[in-house]
């Protein structure tokens, strides 16, 4: 338990982790929508393969909807254990579509996170640029002020 607390203390001290956490938390709506779509796709693909593979033979792989759900989760997650697989041509055709759908669903969250990262990074660059402009303006003002002071000193010395 102490190690977990130390890990959270470490997270507070690393600014890049704050950036990652803020990006993921600001993408919550999009990511939750993708999760709901993934669960719906798993259920639909499980029902489709269960319907296509359902025969009267009890030795078949898809004997229950739960077996079909297990297969759909493993397939959409692109793990593919191989313990359950369709045997008929329509089932195999549906399996190909489920595999490609799983690949698409795994890439979509990354596109959401990367686009949000680009937005946050561009904002940071703009803020940094504004800060640099302020520093440059301040530095120029300070230099102009110092030049004026020196020139006033030189004029005062010349007047004496």
C-alpha positions in Angstrom: 0.0 0.0 0.0 2.9 2.3 0.8 4.3 1.8 -2.7 1.0 2.8 -4.3 1.0 6.0 -2.2 4.6 6.7 -3.3 3.6 6.2 -6.9 0.8 8.8 -6.6 3.2 11.2 -5.0 5.6 10.6 -7.9 2.8 11.4 -10.3 2.3 14.8 -8.7 5.9 15.7 -9.3 6.2 14.8 -13.0 4.6 17.5 -15.2 4.4 15.3 -18.3 2.2 12.8 -16.4 -0.1 15.7 -15.5 -0.3 16.4 -19.2 -1.2 12.8 -20.0 -3.8 12.7 -17.3 -5.4 16.0 -18.3 -5.5 14.8 -22.0 -7.2 11.6 -21.1 -9.6 13.2 -18.6 -10.5 15.9 -21.2 -11.2 13.1 -23.7 -13.6 11.3 -21.3 -16.7 11.8 -23.4 -15.2 10.6 -26.6 -13.5 7.6 -25.0 -16.7 6.6 -23.1 -18.7 6.8 -26.4 -16.1 4.5 -28.0 -16.3 2.1 -25.1 -20.1 1.9 -25.4 -19.8 1.4 -29.2 -17.2 -1.4 -28.6 -19.5 -3.2 -26.1 -22.4 -2.9 -28.5 -20.2 -4.3 -31.3 -19.1 -7.2 -29.1 -22.7 -8.1 -28.4 -23.9 -7.8 -32.0 -20.9 -9.8 -33.3 -21.5 -12.5 -30.6 -25.1 -12.7 -31.5 -24.4 -12.9 -35.2 -21.8 -15.7 -34.8 -24.0 -17.5 -32.4 -26.8 -17.4 -34.9 -24.5 -18.4 -37.8 -22.8 -21.2 -36.0 -25.7 -22.6 -34.0 -26.3 -26.2 -35.1 -27.8 -29.2 -33.3 -24.4 -30.7 -32.7 -23.5 -30.3 -29.0 -19.8 -30.6 -29.8 -19.8 -27.2 -31.6 -17.9 -24.3 -30.1 -20.8 -21.8 -29.9 -23.1 -23.8 -27.7 -24.2 -20.8 -25.6 -24.4 -17.0 -26.0 -21.8 -16.8 -23.2 -19.3 -18.7 -25.3 -20.1 -16.4 -28.2 -19.5 -13.4 -26.0 -16.2 -14.8 -24.9 -15.2 -15.3 -28.5 -16.3 -11.8 -29.5 -14.3 -10.1 -26.7 -11.2 -12.1 -27.4 -11.5 -11.5 -31.2 -12.4 -7.8 -31.0 -9.5 -7.3 -28.5 -7.3 -9.0 -31.2 -6.0 -11.5 -28.7 -7.4 -14.6 -30.5 -6.7 -17.5 -28.1 -8.0 -20.0 -30.6 -10.0 -22.0 -28.0 -13.2 -21.1 -29.9 -13.5 -20.6 -33.6 -16.2 -20.7 -36.2 -16.4 -23.7 -38.4 -18.9 -22.7 -41.1 -18.2 -20.5 -44.0 -20.7 -17.8 -43.0 -19.2 -17.9 -39.4 -15.7 -17.5 -40.7 -16.8 -14.6 -42.9 -18.3 -12.9 -40.0 -15.2 -13.6 -38.0 -13.1 -11.8 -40.5 -15.3 -8.7 -40.2 -15.1 -8.9 -36.4 -11.3 -9.0 -36.5 -11.1 -6.0 -38.8 -13.7 -4.2 -36.6 -11.6 -5.0 -33.6 -8.5 -3.4 -35.2 -10.5 -0.3 -36.0 -11.9 -0.1 -32.5 -8.4 -0.4 -31.0 -7.0 2.5 -33.2 -9.9 4.9 -32.6 -9.0 5.8 -29.0 -5.5 6.6 -30.0 -6.7 9.0 -32.7 -8.9 10.8 -30.1 -6.0 11.0 -27.6 -3.5 12.2 -30.2 -5.8 14.9 -31.6 -6.4 16.1 -28.0 -2.7 16.1 -27.4 -2.1 18.2 -30.5 -4.7 20.7 -29.2 -3.1 20.9 -25.8 0.4 21.1 -27.2 -0.5 23.9 -29.6 -2.1 25.8 -26.7 1.1 25.3 -24.7 3.2 26.6 -27.6 1.0 29.6 -27.9 1.2 30.4 -24.2 5.0 29.8 -24.3 5.2 32.1 -27.4 3.2 34.8 -25.5 5.5 34.4 -22.5 8.6 34.7 -24.8 7.1 37.8 -26.3 6.6 39.3 -22.9 10.1 38.4 -21.9 11.4 39.9 -25.1 9.4 43.0 -24.7 10.6 43.3 -21.1 14.2 42.7 -22.1 13.9 45.4 -24.8 12.2 47.8 -22.4 15.0 47.2 -19.9 17.6 47.7 -22.5 16.0 50.9 -23.8 15.7 52.1 -20.2 19.4 51.4 -19.6 20.4 53.1 -22.8 18.4 56.2 -21.8 19.9 56.2 -18.3 23.4 55.9 -19.8 22.8 58.6 -22.3 21.4 60.9 -19.5 24.6 60.2 -17.4 26.7 61.0 -20.4 24.8 64.2 -21.0 25.1 65.2 -17.3 28.8 64.5 -17.4 29.3 66.6 -20.5 27.3 69.4 -18.9 29.7 69.5 -15.9 
